[in-house]
Amino acid sequence: MKKIFLIVVIALWGTMQTLNAQVIDVRVKTEPFTHYWSVGVGAGRANEGLRAGWLEHLQLVKENCGFQYVRMHGLFHDDMFVYFRKPDGKVVYNWQYIDELYDRMLAIGVKPFVELGFFPKDMAAENSKTQMWWKGYVSVDRNNFGKWHDLIKAFTQHVVGRYGINEVLTWYFEVWNEPNLTGTGGFFHGTKSDYFRLYKEAVTAIKSVDERLKVGGPATSNFIADHRHDGEILEHSQSRFYAQEEINKQQWKGVWIEDFLHYCEKENLPVDFISTHPYPTDYALDPETGRSKDAIRYVHSLKDDILWLRRQLADSKYPKAEIHLTEWSTSPNSRDRMHDILPPAAYIIKANLDCIGLVNSLMYWTFTDVFEEKGGGEEIFHGGFGMINFQGLVKPSFHAYRMLNQLGDEKIYYKDPLFISRFSKTGKLSAIAFNYPEEYEQTVPSMRNFTNYMNASSKTLDIVLEGLNPNTCFEIEILDKMNGNVYDTYLSMGAPHSPSMGEIEFLREKAWGTVKEIAKVDNDGRLMLKRDIAPWSCILIREL
């Protein structure tokens, strides 16, 4: 009698569980989608790619996050020893260091998204301005546009000869990095017209090798809502910085995009893809200059910027040009503690899911803290861009991309906080639930405005999935403040400045220490999932 009673109680409880739950039939017609978030990822500079740690981290993100391309600065910097000008004026090219880098990347299964820059010292203007700790030469010598053309053509001929045209046809060639940031501390010491000429010489050189090779630009920095970039050079006097209550009411526009498209149309130049960097900020470089006024845009800014960009292409001569957003993160500050901790994971997942089908790639900046724009970090966690720290400890941002990579290729359902997908080949399901708290939708997470980031509301996941195979098992994996959030574990150890080898191994285990559970589909083909999702937490639900 007791046994029967228990069965009745369990049956009633199961019925009660479904009364308020949202019922989702997974047998509905699906919509195919691509993993545009795993097309590419950023790295610091080319020479860093010759290090063992960098290559180990690349292997790790390839295996877990699926990245197909890596983009980096400094391909022609002097520490890659590409360009030698002899006393008689003759130029000799040396490709050994680039070959070493590309050979190892390709062996891992990752292709170069080629950023063409910066100048070799002997090609830059005399007394050239430099950028970053490693002093990339960024000043244009207007007498050397022909030499730039020759360098790009020789480089293209070399990689085609070494790797074969069929391989290189899958690559992308992007001209420069953020050339709109001119003047002291900028990435380009020249005018807008100088950059356009640089693009013309580069695209002409590359297409002379094979017109099918893909070339694009202008690789400009974050979107703006003022007139600082209307002229030939950046005019700080035209900058306008908005208070937080005003910033999301403005029309933000991509820098130089319209002018670039008009120039290329006028000069009859090909544009295979448009590239730009939609950081959700009102500043293009680190906010430590004080120019930012602390204002950061809202969680929907990425989608707004993409839709604006799509409209510009639709109205141009290049409506079929691909869109590659070749840098993106919560902020362009390589000393922002937020890069080390939990909130960006939920932001990464939400922003990417919200923009499915709108662009060809969105490249996180960067995959590793083996990164030296300002030199090395003073601590093992210093707010570096990387989703893996210098010692190889994975951060929550890594887990976000790992979870996104485990989604299928057909969309069944999406409504915040749940995305459900299916694998077309196997029919198996994979879903992600996440909590990007409503209270923080008006500003993207940054340590400048998230001092108490866990003070936010939970969200409730209360669903019943119907139409599943009876008795199928699902793995539920949870990333939250206590699990897989390695920085908090580091703090609990007293934040040792130079952890021992044993401490690093302990931190490595904790970094991977997400929580995993098993849930089973009932005899009627239903899976019931009910739980609170803590702020910034992310949950992967995967059919085994």
Coordinates of C-alpha atoms in Angstrom, one line a residue:
M1 CA 0.0 0.0 0.0
K2 CA 2.8 2.4 0.9
K3 CA 4.5 1.6 -2.4
I4 CA 1.4 2.5 -4.4
F5 CA 0.9 5.7 -2.4
L6 CA 4.5 6.8 -3.2
I7 CA 3.9 6.2 -6.9
V8 CA 0.8 8.4 -6.8
V9 CA 2.5 11.1 -4.9
I10 CA 5.4 11.1 -7.4
A11 CA 3.0 11.2 -10.3
L12 CA 1.0 14.1 -8.8
W13 CA 4.3 16.0 -8.1
G14 CA 5.3 15.6 -11.7
T15 CA 2.0 16.9 -12.8
M16 CA 2.3 19.9 -10.4
Q17 CA 5.7 20.6 -11.8
T18 CA 4.3 21.1 -15.2
L19 CA 1.3 23.3 -14.3
N20 CA 3.3 26.6 -14.4
A21 CA 6.1 25.4 -16.6
Q22 CA 6.5 26.5 -20.2
V23 CA 6.0 23.5 -22.5
I24 CA 8.3 23.4 -25.5
D25 CA 7.8 20.8 -28.2
V26 CA 11.2 20.1 -29.7
R27 CA 9.7 18.4 -32.7
V28 CA 8.9 21.8 -34.3
K29 CA 10.4 22.9 -37.6
T30 CA 14.0 24.2 -37.0
E31 CA 15.9 27.1 -38.4
P32 CA 19.5 26.6 -39.5
F33 CA 22.2 28.9 -38.2
T34 CA 26.0 29.2 -38.2
H35 CA 28.4 29.5 -35.3
Y36 CA 29.7 32.9 -36.4
W37 CA 31.2 33.3 -32.9
S38 CA 33.7 30.6 -33.5
V39 CA 34.9 31.8 -36.9
G40 CA 37.8 33.8 -35.5
V41 CA 39.5 35.2 -32.4
G42 CA 42.1 37.8 -31.7
A43 CA 45.6 37.7 -30.3
G44 CA 48.2 40.3 -29.5
R45 CA 51.1 40.4 -32.0
A46 CA 52.5 38.0 -34.4
N47 CA 55.8 37.4 -32.6
E48 CA 54.0 36.2 -29.4
G49 CA 52.7 33.4 -31.6
L50 CA 56.2 31.9 -31.6
R51 CA 56.0 31.1 -27.9
A52 CA 55.1 27.7 -26.5
G53 CA 52.5 29.1 -24.1
W54 CA 50.7 31.0 -26.9
L55 CA 50.6 27.8 -29.0
E56 CA 49.4 25.7 -26.2
H57 CA 46.6 28.1 -25.5
L58 CA 45.7 28.2 -29.2
Q59 CA 45.4 24.4 -29.2
L60 CA 43.2 24.6 -26.1
V61 CA 40.7 27.1 -27.7
K62 CA 40.7 25.2 -31.0
E63 CA 39.8 22.0 -29.3
N64 CA 37.2 23.5 -27.0
C65 CA 35.9 26.6 -28.7
G66 CA 36.3 25.7 -32.3
F67 CA 37.9 28.9 -33.6
Q68 CA 38.9 28.7 -37.3
Y69 CA 41.0 31.9 -37.7
V70 CA 43.3 34.0 -35.5
R71 CA 43.9 37.7 -36.2
M72 CA 46.9 39.6 -34.7
H73 CA 48.9 42.8 -35.0
G74 CA 52.5 43.3 -36.0
L75 CA 52.9 40.9 -38.9
F76 CA 55.6 43.1 -40.5
H77 CA 57.0 44.5 -37.3
D78 CA 60.8 44.4 -37.0
D79 CA 60.7 41.5 -34.5
M80 CA 59.4 39.3 -37.4
F81 CA 62.5 40.3 -39.4
V82 CA 60.6 40.6 -42.7
Y83 CA 62.2 43.6 -44.4
F84 CA 65.9 44.3 -45.0
R85 CA 67.0 47.4 -46.9
K86 CA 70.6 47.1 -48.1
P87 CA 73.0 50.1 -48.4
D88 CA 72.5 50.1 -52.2
G89 CA 68.7 50.5 -51.7
K90 CA 67.9 46.9 -52.6
V91 CA 65.2 45.3 -50.5
V92 CA 65.4 41.7 -49.3
Y93 CA 62.3 39.9 -47.8
N94 CA 62.7 37.3 -45.2
W95 CA 59.7 35.1 -44.4
Q96 CA 61.1 32.6 -42.0
Y97 CA 59.4 33.9 -38.9
I98 CA 56.0 34.3 -40.6
D99 CA 56.4 30.8 -42.0
E100 CA 57.2 29.4 -38.5
L101 CA 54.1 31.1 -37.1
Y102 CA 51.7 30.1 -39.9
D103 CA 53.1 26.5 -40.1
R104 CA 52.3 25.9 -36.4
M105 CA 48.9 27.6 -36.6
L106 CA 47.9 25.5 -39.6
A107 CA 49.1 22.3 -37.9
I108 CA 46.8 23.1 -35.0
G109 CA 43.9 23.6 -37.5
V110 CA 43.7 27.4 -37.3
K111 CA 44.0 29.7 -40.3
P112 CA 45.4 33.3 -40.3
F113 CA 43.0 36.2 -40.6
V114 CA 45.8 38.3 -42.0
E115 CA 46.1 41.8 -40.6
L116 CA 48.4 43.7 -42.9
G117 CA 50.6 45.9 -40.6
F118 CA 52.4 47.7 -39.2
F119 CA 55.3 49.2 -41.2
P120 CA 58.8 47.8 -41.0
K121 CA 61.0 50.6 -39.6
D122 CA 62.8 51.1 -42.9
M123 CA 59.5 51.7 -44.7
A124 CA 57.9 54.0 -42.1
A125 CA 58.4 57.8 -42.1
E126 CA 61.6 59.1 -40.6
N127 CA 61.2 59.4 -36.8
S128 CA 58.0 57.4 -37.0
K129 CA 55.5 57.4 -34.2
T130 CA 55.2 54.0 -32.5
Q131 CA 52.4 52.2 -30.8
M132 CA 52.4 49.8 -27.8
W133 CA 55.2 48.6 -25.6
W134 CA 56.9 46.8 -28.5
K135 CA 56.8 50.0 -30.6
G136 CA 55.0 49.2 -33.8
Y137 CA 55.9 51.7 -36.5
V138 CA 52.8 53.5 -37.6
S139 CA 53.8 56.7 -39.5
V140 CA 53.2 56.9 -43.2
D141 CA 56.0 57.9 -45.6
R142 CA 54.0 59.1 -48.6
N143 CA 57.1 58.4 -50.8
N144 CA 56.8 54.7 -49.9
F145 CA 53.3 53.7 -51.1
G146 CA 55.0 51.8 -53.9
K147 CA 57.2 49.9 -51.5
W148 CA 54.1 49.0 -49.4
H149 CA 52.5 47.7 -52.6
D150 CA 55.6 45.6 -53.4
L151 CA 55.8 44.2 -49.8
I152 CA 52.1 43.1 -49.9
K153 CA 52.5 41.6 -53.3
A154 CA 55.7 39.7 -52.4
F155 CA 54.0 38.5 -49.2
T156 CA 51.0 37.3 -51.0
Q157 CA 53.0 35.5 -53.7
H158 CA 55.0 33.8 -50.9
V159 CA 52.1 32.4 -48.9
V160 CA 50.4 31.2 -52.1
G161 CA 53.6 29.5 -53.2
R162 CA 54.1 27.9 -49.8
Y163 CA 50.6 26.9 -48.8
G164 CA 48.9 26.7 -52.3
I165 CA 46.2 28.8 -53.8
N166 CA 43.3 26.6 -52.6
E167 CA 44.4 27.1 -49.0
V168 CA 45.1 30.8 -49.2
L169 CA 41.7 31.4 -51.0
T170 CA 40.2 30.5 -47.6
W171 CA 42.1 33.3 -45.8
Y172 CA 41.2 36.9 -45.3
F173 CA 43.5 39.9 -45.8
E174 CA 42.6 42.9 -43.7
V175 CA 44.4 46.2 -44.3
W176 CA 45.8 47.7 -41.1
N177 CA 44.3 48.1 -37.6
E178 CA 42.2 51.0 -36.4
P179 CA 43.8 53.6 -38.7
N180 CA 41.3 56.2 -37.6
L181 CA 43.1 56.5 -34.3
T182 CA 45.7 59.0 -35.3
G183 CA 48.1 61.2 -33.4
T184 CA 50.1 60.3 -30.3
G185 CA 49.3 56.9 -29.1
G186 CA 47.3 56.0 -32.2
F187 CA 47.6 53.1 -34.5
F188 CA 48.1 55.2 -37.7
H189 CA 50.1 58.5 -38.1
G190 CA 48.6 59.8 -41.3
T191 CA 45.3 61.0 -42.7
K192 CA 42.2 59.3 -43.7
S193 CA 43.2 59.7 -47.4
D194 CA 46.6 58.1 -46.6
Y195 CA 44.8 55.1 -45.3
F196 CA 42.6 54.9 -48.3
R197 CA 45.7 55.0 -50.5
L198 CA 47.2 52.3 -48.3
Y199 CA 44.1 50.1 -48.9
K200 CA 44.3 50.8 -52.7
E201 CA 47.9 49.7 -52.9
A202 CA 47.2 46.6 -50.8
V203 CA 44.1 45.4 -52.5
T204 CA 45.7 46.0 -56.0
A205 CA 48.8 44.0 -55.0
I206 CA 46.8 41.1 -53.6
K207 CA 44.4 40.9 -56.5
S208 CA 47.3 41.0 -58.9
V209 CA 48.3 37.6 -57.5
D210 CA 44.8 36.2 -57.7
E211 CA 41.7 38.3 -58.0
R212 CA 39.7 35.7 -55.9
L213 CA 41.7 36.4 -52.8
K214 CA 39.5 38.2 -50.1
V215 CA 40.5 41.7 -49.1
G216 CA 38.8 44.2 -46.8
G217 CA 38.9 47.0 -44.3
P218 CA 38.9 49.6 -42.9
A219 CA 39.3 47.8 -39.5
T220 CA 38.3 50.9 -37.6
S221 CA 37.7 51.3 -33.9
N222 CA 34.5 51.4 -31.9
F223 CA 31.3 53.2 -33.1
I224 CA 30.8 56.9 -32.3
A225 CA 28.0 59.3 -31.8
D226 CA 29.8 62.5 -32.6
H227 CA 32.0 64.1 -35.3
R228 CA 35.5 63.4 -34.1
H229 CA 36.3 61.3 -37.2
D230 CA 34.6 63.4 -39.9
G231 CA 37.9 65.0 -41.0
E232 CA 41.2 63.7 -42.2
I233 CA 42.5 63.1 -38.7
L234 CA 41.0 62.5 -35.3
E235 CA 39.8 65.8 -33.8
H236 CA 39.4 65.4 -30.0
S237 CA 37.7 68.8 -29.9
Q238 CA 34.8 67.3 -31.8
S239 CA 34.3 64.5 -29.2
R240 CA 31.2 64.5 -27.2
F241 CA 30.8 62.1 -24.2
Y242 CA 27.4 61.3 -23.0
A243 CA 26.2 60.7 -19.5
Q244 CA 25.0 57.2 -18.8
E245 CA 21.3 58.2 -18.9
E246 CA 21.9 59.7 -22.4
I247 CA 24.4 57.4 -24.1
N248 CA 21.9 54.8 -25.3
K249 CA 19.6 57.4 -26.9
Q250 CA 22.2 58.4 -29.5
Q251 CA 22.6 57.2 -33.1
W252 CA 26.0 55.4 -33.2
K253 CA 27.8 55.0 -36.4
G254 CA 30.8 53.0 -37.6
V255 CA 34.0 55.1 -38.1
W256 CA 34.9 55.8 -41.7
I257 CA 32.6 53.1 -43.0
E258 CA 30.6 55.4 -45.3
D259 CA 33.6 57.3 -46.6
F260 CA 35.5 54.0 -47.2
L261 CA 32.7 52.6 -49.3
H262 CA 32.4 55.8 -51.3
Y263 CA 36.1 55.9 -51.9
C264 CA 36.3 52.3 -53.1
E265 CA 33.3 52.9 -55.4
K266 CA 34.9 56.0 -56.8
E267 CA 38.2 54.2 -57.4
N268 CA 36.5 51.0 -58.6
L269 CA 38.2 49.0 -55.9
P270 CA 37.0 45.6 -54.6
V271 CA 35.7 45.2 -51.1
D272 CA 35.2 41.6 -50.2
F273 CA 34.5 42.3 -46.6
I274 CA 33.9 45.2 -44.2
S275 CA 35.7 45.0 -40.8
T276 CA 35.3 47.2 -37.7
H277 CA 35.4 46.9 -33.9
P278 CA 32.0 47.4 -32.1
Y279 CA 33.3 47.7 -28.5
P280 CA 30.3 48.9 -26.4
T281 CA 32.1 52.0 -25.2
D282 CA 32.3 55.7 -26.0
Y283 CA 36.0 55.6 -26.2
A284 CA 38.4 53.7 -28.5
L285 CA 41.3 53.1 -26.3
D286 CA 41.8 52.4 -22.6
P287 CA 39.6 54.7 -20.4
E288 CA 42.5 55.6 -18.2
T289 CA 42.9 58.8 -20.2
G290 CA 39.9 60.2 -18.4
R291 CA 38.1 61.0 -21.7
S292 CA 35.5 58.3 -21.3
K293 CA 33.5 59.9 -18.5
D294 CA 32.7 56.4 -17.3
A295 CA 29.9 56.0 -19.8
I296 CA 29.4 52.5 -21.3
R297 CA 26.7 51.5 -23.7
Y298 CA 23.9 49.0 -23.2
V299 CA 23.7 45.3 -23.8
H300 CA 21.9 45.7 -27.1
S301 CA 24.5 48.0 -28.6
L302 CA 26.2 45.3 -30.6
K303 CA 22.9 44.5 -32.4
D304 CA 22.3 48.1 -33.0
D305 CA 25.7 48.6 -34.6
I306 CA 25.4 45.5 -36.8
L307 CA 22.0 46.6 -38.1
W308 CA 23.5 50.1 -38.9
L309 CA 26.4 48.5 -40.7
R310 CA 24.1 46.2 -42.7
R311 CA 22.1 49.2 -43.9
Q312 CA 25.2 50.9 -45.1
L313 CA 26.2 47.9 -47.2
A314 CA 22.7 47.5 -48.5
D315 CA 22.8 51.0 -49.8
S316 CA 26.3 50.7 -51.3
K317 CA 27.9 49.2 -54.3
Y318 CA 29.0 46.3 -52.1
P319 CA 25.8 44.8 -50.7
K320 CA 27.2 41.3 -50.8
A321 CA 30.4 42.1 -48.9
E322 CA 30.9 40.0 -45.8
I323 CA 30.9 41.6 -42.3
H324 CA 33.7 40.6 -40.0
L325 CA 33.8 42.3 -36.6
T326 CA 37.5 41.6 -36.0
E327 CA 37.7 42.9 -32.4
W328 CA 35.1 42.8 -29.6
S329 CA 34.9 42.5 -25.9
T330 CA 33.3 44.1 -22.9
S331 CA 35.8 46.9 -23.1
P332 CA 39.0 47.9 -25.0
N333 CA 40.9 48.1 -21.7
S334 CA 43.6 45.5 -21.2
R335 CA 43.6 46.2 -17.4
D336 CA 39.9 45.8 -16.8
R337 CA 39.3 43.2 -14.0
M338 CA 36.0 42.3 -15.5
H339 CA 37.8 40.3 -18.2
D340 CA 38.9 37.9 -15.5
I341 CA 35.6 37.2 -13.7
L342 CA 32.1 35.9 -14.3
P343 CA 29.8 38.6 -15.9
P344 CA 31.4 38.6 -19.4
A345 CA 30.4 35.0 -19.8
A346 CA 26.7 35.8 -19.7
Y347 CA 27.3 38.9 -21.8
I348 CA 29.2 36.9 -24.5
I349 CA 26.4 34.3 -24.7
K350 CA 23.5 36.8 -24.8
A351 CA 25.2 39.2 -27.3
N352 CA 26.1 36.4 -29.6
L353 CA 22.7 34.6 -29.5
D354 CA 20.9 37.9 -30.0
C355 CA 22.8 38.5 -33.3
I356 CA 22.6 35.1 -35.0
G357 CA 22.5 35.4 -38.7
L358 CA 23.5 39.1 -38.9
V359 CA 27.3 38.9 -39.5
N360 CA 29.9 36.5 -40.8
S361 CA 32.1 36.7 -37.7
L362 CA 32.4 38.4 -34.3
M363 CA 36.0 37.9 -33.0
Y364 CA 36.6 38.1 -29.2
W365 CA 39.7 40.1 -28.3
T366 CA 41.7 38.0 -27.2
F367 CA 42.1 34.2 -26.6
T368 CA 45.2 34.5 -24.4
D369 CA 46.9 36.8 -21.8
V370 CA 50.2 36.1 -23.6
F371 CA 49.6 39.7 -24.8
E372 CA 51.9 42.7 -24.4
E373 CA 50.4 45.9 -25.8
K374 CA 51.3 47.5 -22.4
G375 CA 53.9 45.0 -21.5
G376 CA 53.4 42.0 -19.3
G377 CA 50.8 42.1 -16.5
E378 CA 52.0 42.8 -13.0
E379 CA 49.9 39.9 -11.6
I380 CA 48.7 36.5 -12.9
F381 CA 45.2 38.1 -13.1
H382 CA 45.5 41.7 -14.2
G383 CA 42.3 42.3 -16.2
G384 CA 44.0 41.1 -19.4
F385 CA 41.9 40.6 -22.5
G386 CA 42.5 36.9 -22.7
M387 CA 40.0 34.1 -22.1
I388 CA 43.1 32.1 -20.8
N389 CA 45.6 33.7 -18.4
F390 CA 49.4 33.6 -18.9
Q391 CA 49.7 30.4 -16.8
G392 CA 47.0 28.6 -18.9
L393 CA 44.1 29.1 -16.4
V394 CA 40.8 29.3 -18.2
K395 CA 38.5 32.2 -17.3
P396 CA 34.6 32.3 -17.4
S397 CA 34.8 33.9 -20.9
F398 CA 36.5 30.7 -22.1
H399 CA 33.6 28.6 -20.7
A400 CA 31.1 30.8 -22.5
Y401 CA 32.7 30.2 -25.9
R402 CA 33.1 26.5 -25.0
M403 CA 29.4 26.3 -24.3
L404 CA 28.4 28.2 -27.5
N405 CA 30.6 25.8 -29.4
Q406 CA 28.6 22.8 -28.2
L407 CA 25.3 24.1 -29.6
G408 CA 23.9 22.4 -32.7
D409 CA 23.3 24.0 -36.1
E410 CA 19.5 24.2 -36.0
K411 CA 17.6 26.6 -33.8
I412 CA 14.5 25.2 -32.1
Y413 CA 13.8 28.0 -29.6
Y414 CA 15.2 31.3 -28.3
K415 CA 13.8 33.5 -25.7
D416 CA 16.0 35.0 -22.9
P417 CA 17.1 33.1 -20.8
L418 CA 17.0 29.9 -22.9
F419 CA 18.3 28.9 -26.4
I420 CA 17.6 25.4 -27.7
S421 CA 19.3 23.8 -30.7
R422 CA 19.6 20.5 -32.5
F423 CA 22.4 18.9 -34.4
S424 CA 21.2 18.2 -38.0
K425 CA 23.5 15.2 -38.3
T426 CA 22.6 13.4 -35.1
G427 CA 19.3 14.8 -34.1
K428 CA 20.6 15.4 -30.6
L429 CA 19.7 18.5 -28.6
S430 CA 21.9 21.1 -27.0
A431 CA 20.7 24.2 -25.1
I432 CA 22.1 27.1 -23.1
A433 CA 20.4 28.9 -20.2
F434 CA 21.9 32.1 -18.8
N435 CA 21.2 35.1 -16.6
Y436 CA 22.2 38.5 -17.9
P437 CA 20.3 40.4 -15.1
E438 CA 17.7 42.9 -16.3
E439 CA 19.0 45.5 -13.9
Y440 CA 22.2 45.7 -15.9
E441 CA 20.8 45.8 -19.4
Q442 CA 21.5 49.5 -19.7
T443 CA 25.3 49.1 -19.4
V444 CA 27.7 46.4 -20.4
P445 CA 29.8 44.9 -17.5
S446 CA 32.9 46.9 -16.6
M447 CA 34.7 47.3 -13.3
R448 CA 34.1 51.0 -13.6
N449 CA 30.4 50.4 -13.1
F450 CA 30.1 46.9 -11.6
T451 CA 31.7 47.2 -8.2
N452 CA 29.0 44.9 -6.7
Y453 CA 28.1 42.8 -9.7
M454 CA 26.5 40.0 -7.8
N455 CA 23.8 42.4 -6.4
A456 CA 21.3 41.4 -9.1
S457 CA 18.2 39.3 -9.5
S458 CA 18.0 35.7 -10.3
K459 CA 16.0 34.3 -13.3
T460 CA 13.8 31.2 -13.2
L461 CA 14.1 28.4 -15.7
D462 CA 10.9 26.4 -15.6
I463 CA 10.3 24.4 -18.7
V464 CA 9.2 21.0 -20.0
L465 CA 10.7 19.7 -23.2
E466 CA 8.4 17.4 -25.0
G467 CA 9.0 15.1 -27.9
L468 CA 12.2 13.6 -26.7
N469 CA 13.2 9.9 -26.8
P470 CA 12.1 8.3 -23.5
N471 CA 14.8 7.6 -20.9
T472 CA 17.4 9.7 -22.8
C473 CA 20.0 11.3 -20.5
F474 CA 21.0 15.0 -20.5
E475 CA 24.1 16.5 -18.9
I476 CA 23.5 19.8 -17.2
E477 CA 26.7 21.8 -16.7
I478 CA 26.7 25.0 -14.5
L479 CA 29.1 27.9 -14.6
D480 CA 28.5 30.3 -11.7
K481 CA 30.3 32.4 -9.1
M482 CA 31.4 29.3 -7.1
N483 CA 32.2 27.0 -10.0
G484 CA 34.5 27.6 -12.9
N485 CA 35.1 31.2 -11.8
V486 CA 38.8 30.8 -11.0
Y487 CA 39.5 34.4 -9.9
D488 CA 37.4 34.0 -6.8
T489 CA 39.3 30.9 -5.9
Y490 CA 42.5 32.8 -6.4
L491 CA 41.3 35.5 -4.0
S492 CA 40.3 32.9 -1.4
M493 CA 43.9 31.7 -1.5
G494 CA 45.1 35.2 -0.6
A495 CA 45.9 36.2 -4.2
P496 CA 49.5 35.0 -4.1
H497 CA 51.6 37.2 -6.4
S498 CA 53.7 34.3 -7.7
P499 CA 51.8 31.0 -7.0
S500 CA 53.8 27.8 -6.7
M501 CA 53.5 25.1 -9.2
G502 CA 51.2 23.2 -6.8
E503 CA 49.0 26.3 -6.4
I504 CA 48.8 26.7 -10.2
E505 CA 47.7 23.1 -10.6
F506 CA 45.1 23.6 -7.8
L507 CA 43.8 26.7 -9.6
R508 CA 43.8 24.9 -13.0
E509 CA 41.5 22.2 -11.5
K510 CA 39.2 24.9 -10.0
A511 CA 39.2 26.8 -13.3
W512 CA 37.7 23.8 -15.0
G513 CA 35.5 23.0 -12.1
T514 CA 32.0 23.7 -13.4
V515 CA 29.3 21.6 -11.8
K516 CA 27.7 18.7 -13.8
E517 CA 24.5 16.9 -13.2
I518 CA 22.5 14.2 -15.1
A519 CA 18.8 14.6 -15.9
K520 CA 16.7 11.8 -17.4
V521 CA 13.8 12.0 -19.9
D522 CA 10.7 10.3 -18.5
N523 CA 8.7 7.5 -20.2
D524 CA 6.5 10.0 -22.0
G525 CA 9.4 11.7 -23.6
R526 CA 9.4 14.8 -21.3
L527 CA 12.3 16.5 -19.6
M528 CA 11.4 18.8 -16.8
L529 CA 13.8 21.5 -15.8
K530 CA 13.1 23.9 -13.0
R531 CA 15.8 26.0 -11.2
D532 CA 16.8 29.5 -10.3
I533 CA 19.7 30.9 -12.3
A534 CA 21.9 33.1 -10.2
P535 CA 23.2 36.4 -11.6
W536 CA 25.6 35.9 -14.5
S537 CA 25.4 32.1 -14.4
C538 CA 25.4 30.0 -17.5
I539 CA 24.1 26.5 -18.0
L540 CA 24.8 24.1 -20.8
I541 CA 22.1 21.4 -21.3
R542 CA 23.4 18.6 -23.6
E543 CA 21.8 15.4 -24.8
L544 CA 24.2 12.5 -24.2

